[in-house]
């Protein structure tokens, strides 16, 4: 009985440790702190006086692993804001949303695709599946703020790369406007899942300047 009691205690301790570890990964305060630091850094850089004012926005420049824009989704709350980094490797997505490098950049005709975890890394796209037609998505860069309106929300297999087409889900069609596509895993899990939530939107307007 003594050995069984020790085994039971060990199992309970192991289970508690697993729960704590899982909870830490999901609500990791370090990830949120790192995100806040990246967002603050971007806004500090953007608010520096320009050498010479311009009527045209400068093109967006990117470096792998570096933040270059922020994303806000008003439906997720007034304080919801994440920095977008260039790239979608595991290392890059560990810091937050990442730009799919084969897709367009903000302000360029085509499809600006952003992928992120639903949980871990600050849980950026945990509620992505709640977005509906007409919801706003706001992307901000050093020179311009881009306002998108959601067109659709779907669940697809992870192998469905047509969602990354310049005109989402329309292979070989030439884009006439700017789109945004947001992607995350579903259902919510720490393990691999073959399904993805995909939200697509269309650019409705832009405004020069990113100062807040």
Short mmCIF file of C-alpha atoms in Angstrom, two decimals:
data_model
loop_
_atom_site.label_atom_id
_atom_site.label_comp_id
_atom_site.label_asym_id
_atom_site.label_seq_id
_atom_site.Cartn_x
_atom_site.Cartn_y
_atom_site.Cartn_z
CA UNK A 1 0.00 0.00 0.00
CA UNK A 2 2.89 2.33 0.77
CA UNK A 3 4.29 1.97 -2.76
CA UNK A 4 0.85 2.52 -4.29
CA UNK A 5 0.41 5.65 -2.19
CA UNK A 6 3.79 6.97 -3.35
CA UNK A 7 2.89 6.21 -6.97
CA UNK A 8 -0.42 8.01 -6.61
CA UNK A 9 1.32 11.06 -5.12
CA UNK A 10 3.88 11.00 -7.94
CA UNK A 11 1.15 10.84 -10.58
CA UNK A 12 -0.74 13.72 -8.98
CA UNK A 13 2.44 15.79 -8.81
CA UNK A 14 3.26 15.02 -12.44
CA UNK A 15 -0.29 15.94 -13.48
CA UNK A 16 -0.13 19.20 -11.57
CA UNK A 17 3.22 20.02 -13.14
CA UNK A 18 1.79 19.36 -16.61
CA UNK A 19 -1.18 21.63 -15.92
CA UNK A 20 1.11 24.37 -14.64
CA UNK A 21 3.43 24.03 -17.64
CA UNK A 22 0.51 24.12 -20.07
CA UNK A 23 -0.93 27.13 -18.29
CA UNK A 24 2.42 28.89 -18.42
CA UNK A 25 2.72 28.30 -22.16
CA UNK A 26 -0.78 29.62 -22.78
CA UNK A 27 -0.65 32.65 -20.49
CA UNK A 28 3.13 33.22 -20.66
CA UNK A 29 3.52 36.79 -19.33
CA UNK A 30 6.93 36.99 -20.98
CA UNK A 31 5.37 36.75 -24.44
CA UNK A 32 2.98 39.62 -23.74
CA UNK A 33 5.80 41.71 -22.27
CA UNK A 34 7.91 41.10 -25.37
CA UNK A 35 4.98 42.11 -27.57
CA UNK A 36 4.39 45.30 -25.61
CA UNK A 37 8.09 46.12 -25.99
CA UNK A 38 7.98 45.57 -29.78
CA UNK A 39 4.84 47.69 -30.19
CA UNK A 40 6.33 50.47 -28.05
CA UNK A 41 9.56 50.35 -30.06
CA UNK A 42 7.68 50.69 -33.34
CA UNK A 43 5.62 53.65 -32.13
CA UNK A 44 8.75 55.35 -30.78
CA UNK A 45 10.49 54.98 -34.14
CA UNK A 46 7.43 56.13 -36.06
CA UNK A 47 6.99 59.24 -33.93
CA UNK A 48 10.50 60.55 -34.60
CA UNK A 49 10.43 63.73 -36.71
CA UNK A 50 10.79 62.97 -40.41
CA UNK A 51 13.78 64.41 -42.25
CA UNK A 52 11.47 65.82 -44.92
CA UNK A 53 7.67 65.60 -45.00
CA UNK A 54 6.19 63.75 -47.97
CA UNK A 55 2.72 63.59 -49.49
CA UNK A 56 3.30 59.96 -50.48
CA UNK A 57 3.84 57.09 -48.04
CA UNK A 58 7.24 55.44 -48.15
CA UNK A 59 7.22 51.77 -49.20
CA UNK A 60 7.26 49.25 -46.38
CA UNK A 61 10.65 47.61 -45.86
CA UNK A 62 11.05 44.35 -43.96
CA UNK A 63 13.78 42.20 -42.42
CA UNK A 64 13.25 38.59 -41.41
CA UNK A 65 12.28 38.31 -37.77
CA UNK A 66 11.91 42.07 -37.30
CA UNK A 67 8.64 43.91 -36.55
CA UNK A 68 7.48 46.34 -39.25
CA UNK A 69 3.76 46.92 -38.56
CA UNK A 70 1.09 46.59 -35.93
CA UNK A 71 -2.36 45.03 -36.18
CA UNK A 72 -5.45 46.08 -34.26
CA UNK A 73 -8.87 44.43 -34.32
CA UNK A 74 -11.38 46.66 -32.48
CA UNK A 75 -13.74 43.74 -31.88
CA UNK A 76 -11.08 42.19 -29.62
CA UNK A 77 -10.97 45.23 -27.32
CA UNK A 78 -9.43 48.68 -27.15
CA UNK A 79 -6.08 47.41 -25.84
CA UNK A 80 -5.67 44.54 -28.32
CA UNK A 81 -2.62 45.32 -30.45
CA UNK A 82 0.23 43.15 -31.75
CA UNK A 83 3.41 43.80 -33.70
CA UNK A 84 3.75 41.89 -36.96
CA UNK A 85 7.18 40.43 -37.72
CA UNK A 86 8.51 39.31 -41.07
CA UNK A 87 8.31 35.53 -41.49
CA UNK A 88 6.30 32.60 -40.16
CA UNK A 89 8.89 30.14 -38.89
CA UNK A 90 8.31 28.65 -35.42
CA UNK A 91 10.86 31.09 -34.01
CA UNK A 92 9.13 34.10 -35.56
CA UNK A 93 5.61 33.04 -34.60
CA UNK A 94 6.83 32.55 -31.02
CA UNK A 95 7.00 36.35 -30.80
CA UNK A 96 3.53 37.00 -32.28
CA UNK A 97 1.86 37.38 -35.69
CA UNK A 98 4.09 36.91 -38.74
CA UNK A 99 3.81 38.04 -42.36
CA UNK A 100 3.74 35.18 -44.88
CA UNK A 101 6.77 36.18 -46.93
CA UNK A 102 5.41 35.00 -50.29
CA UNK A 103 2.46 37.39 -50.08
CA UNK A 104 2.09 41.13 -50.66
CA UNK A 105 2.99 43.85 -48.19
CA UNK A 106 0.50 46.47 -46.97
CA UNK A 107 -0.18 49.06 -49.65
CA UNK A 108 0.67 46.73 -52.52
CA UNK A 109 -1.95 45.20 -54.79
CA UNK A 110 -2.55 41.62 -53.76
CA UNK A 111 -2.96 39.64 -50.57
CA UNK A 112 -1.21 40.61 -47.33
CA UNK A 113 -1.31 37.35 -45.32
CA UNK A 114 -0.59 37.16 -41.59
CA UNK A 115 -0.39 33.95 -39.56
CA UNK A 116 -0.35 33.62 -35.78
CA UNK A 117 -0.89 31.14 -32.98
CA UNK A 118 -4.30 30.91 -31.38
CA UNK A 119 -2.70 30.12 -28.00
CA UNK A 120 0.87 30.70 -26.79
CA UNK A 121 2.93 33.72 -27.90
CA UNK A 122 0.37 35.94 -26.20
CA UNK A 123 -2.64 34.16 -27.77
CA UNK A 124 -2.87 36.64 -30.67
CA UNK A 125 -5.53 34.94 -32.81
CA UNK A 126 -7.41 33.07 -30.09
CA UNK A 127 -10.71 34.70 -31.10
CA UNK A 128 -10.10 34.93 -34.84
CA UNK A 129 -13.08 32.68 -35.63
CA UNK A 130 -15.46 35.23 -34.06
CA UNK A 131 -14.82 37.81 -36.80
CA UNK A 132 -17.69 38.38 -39.20
CA UNK A 133 -18.43 40.29 -42.39
CA UNK A 134 -17.83 44.01 -41.90
CA UNK A 135 -15.58 43.76 -38.83
CA UNK A 136 -12.58 46.07 -38.95
CA UNK A 137 -8.89 45.11 -39.11
CA UNK A 138 -6.37 47.96 -38.86
CA UNK A 139 -2.74 47.59 -39.92
CA UNK A 140 -0.34 50.39 -39.14
CA UNK A 141 3.12 50.98 -40.63
CA UNK A 142 5.64 53.77 -40.27
CA UNK A 143 3.90 56.00 -42.80
CA UNK A 144 0.36 54.71 -43.30
CA UNK A 145 -2.64 53.20 -41.55
CA UNK A 146 -4.58 50.62 -43.58
CA UNK A 147 -8.24 49.96 -42.77
CA UNK A 148 -9.62 46.60 -43.89
CA UNK A 149 -13.15 45.24 -43.70
CA UNK A 150 -13.72 41.51 -43.20
CA UNK A 151 -15.31 39.73 -46.16
CA UNK A 152 -15.42 36.13 -44.96
CA UNK A 153 -14.39 33.61 -42.30
CA UNK A 154 -13.80 29.96 -43.21
CA UNK A 155 -12.17 26.78 -41.96
CA UNK A 156 -9.88 25.01 -44.43
CA UNK A 157 -7.27 22.25 -44.48
CA UNK A 158 -3.72 23.39 -43.75
CA UNK A 159 -2.78 22.28 -47.27
CA UNK A 160 -5.20 24.78 -48.85
CA UNK A 161 -2.70 27.35 -50.11
CA UNK A 162 -5.23 29.04 -52.39
CA UNK A 163 -6.07 31.34 -49.47
CA UNK A 164 -2.65 32.92 -50.09
CA UNK A 165 -3.32 33.73 -53.75
CA UNK A 166 -3.05 37.44 -54.74
CA UNK A 167 -6.84 37.26 -55.00
CA UNK A 168 -7.69 34.81 -52.19
CA UNK A 169 -9.09 31.50 -53.49
CA UNK A 170 -8.90 32.68 -57.13
CA UNK A 171 -5.72 31.19 -58.64
CA UNK A 172 -4.18 33.07 -61.57
CA UNK A 173 -6.54 36.05 -61.15
CA UNK A 174 -4.85 39.43 -61.23
CA UNK A 175 -5.60 41.57 -58.16
CA UNK A 176 -7.26 44.94 -58.60
CA UNK A 177 -7.24 45.85 -54.91
CA UNK A 178 -5.48 45.10 -51.62
CA UNK A 179 -6.61 42.14 -49.50
CA UNK A 180 -5.69 40.88 -46.06
CA UNK A 181 -5.80 37.25 -44.92
CA UNK A 182 -5.47 36.21 -41.27
CA UNK A 183 -4.70 32.57 -40.45
CA UNK A 184 -4.57 30.46 -37.28
CA UNK A 185 -5.01 26.85 -36.18
CA UNK A 186 -8.30 25.31 -35.14
CA UNK A 187 -9.50 23.79 -32.88
CA UNK A 188 -7.58 25.37 -30.00
CA UNK A 189 -4.82 22.94 -29.05
CA UNK A 190 -1.12 22.75 -28.27
CA UNK A 191 -0.82 19.82 -30.67
CA UNK A 192 -0.80 19.79 -34.46
CA UNK A 193 -4.16 20.20 -36.14
CA UNK A 194 -4.76 19.98 -39.92
CA UNK A 195 -7.38 22.74 -39.87
CA UNK A 196 -7.01 26.50 -40.18
CA UNK A 197 -9.34 29.42 -39.53
CA UNK A 198 -8.97 31.86 -42.42
CA UNK A 199 -10.36 35.40 -42.33
CA UNK A 200 -10.19 37.46 -45.50
CA UNK A 201 -10.74 41.20 -45.80
CA UNK A 202 -10.54 44.00 -48.33
CA UNK A 203 -8.83 47.39 -47.98
CA UNK A 204 -11.46 50.12 -47.60
CA UNK A 205 -9.32 53.18 -46.94
CA UNK A 206 -5.86 54.40 -45.98
CA UNK A 207 -4.69 57.38 -43.98
CA UNK A 208 -1.22 58.89 -44.05
CA UNK A 209 0.76 58.96 -40.87
CA UNK A 210 1.08 56.45 -38.04
CA UNK A 211 1.43 58.80 -35.07
CA UNK A 212 -0.87 58.09 -32.13
#
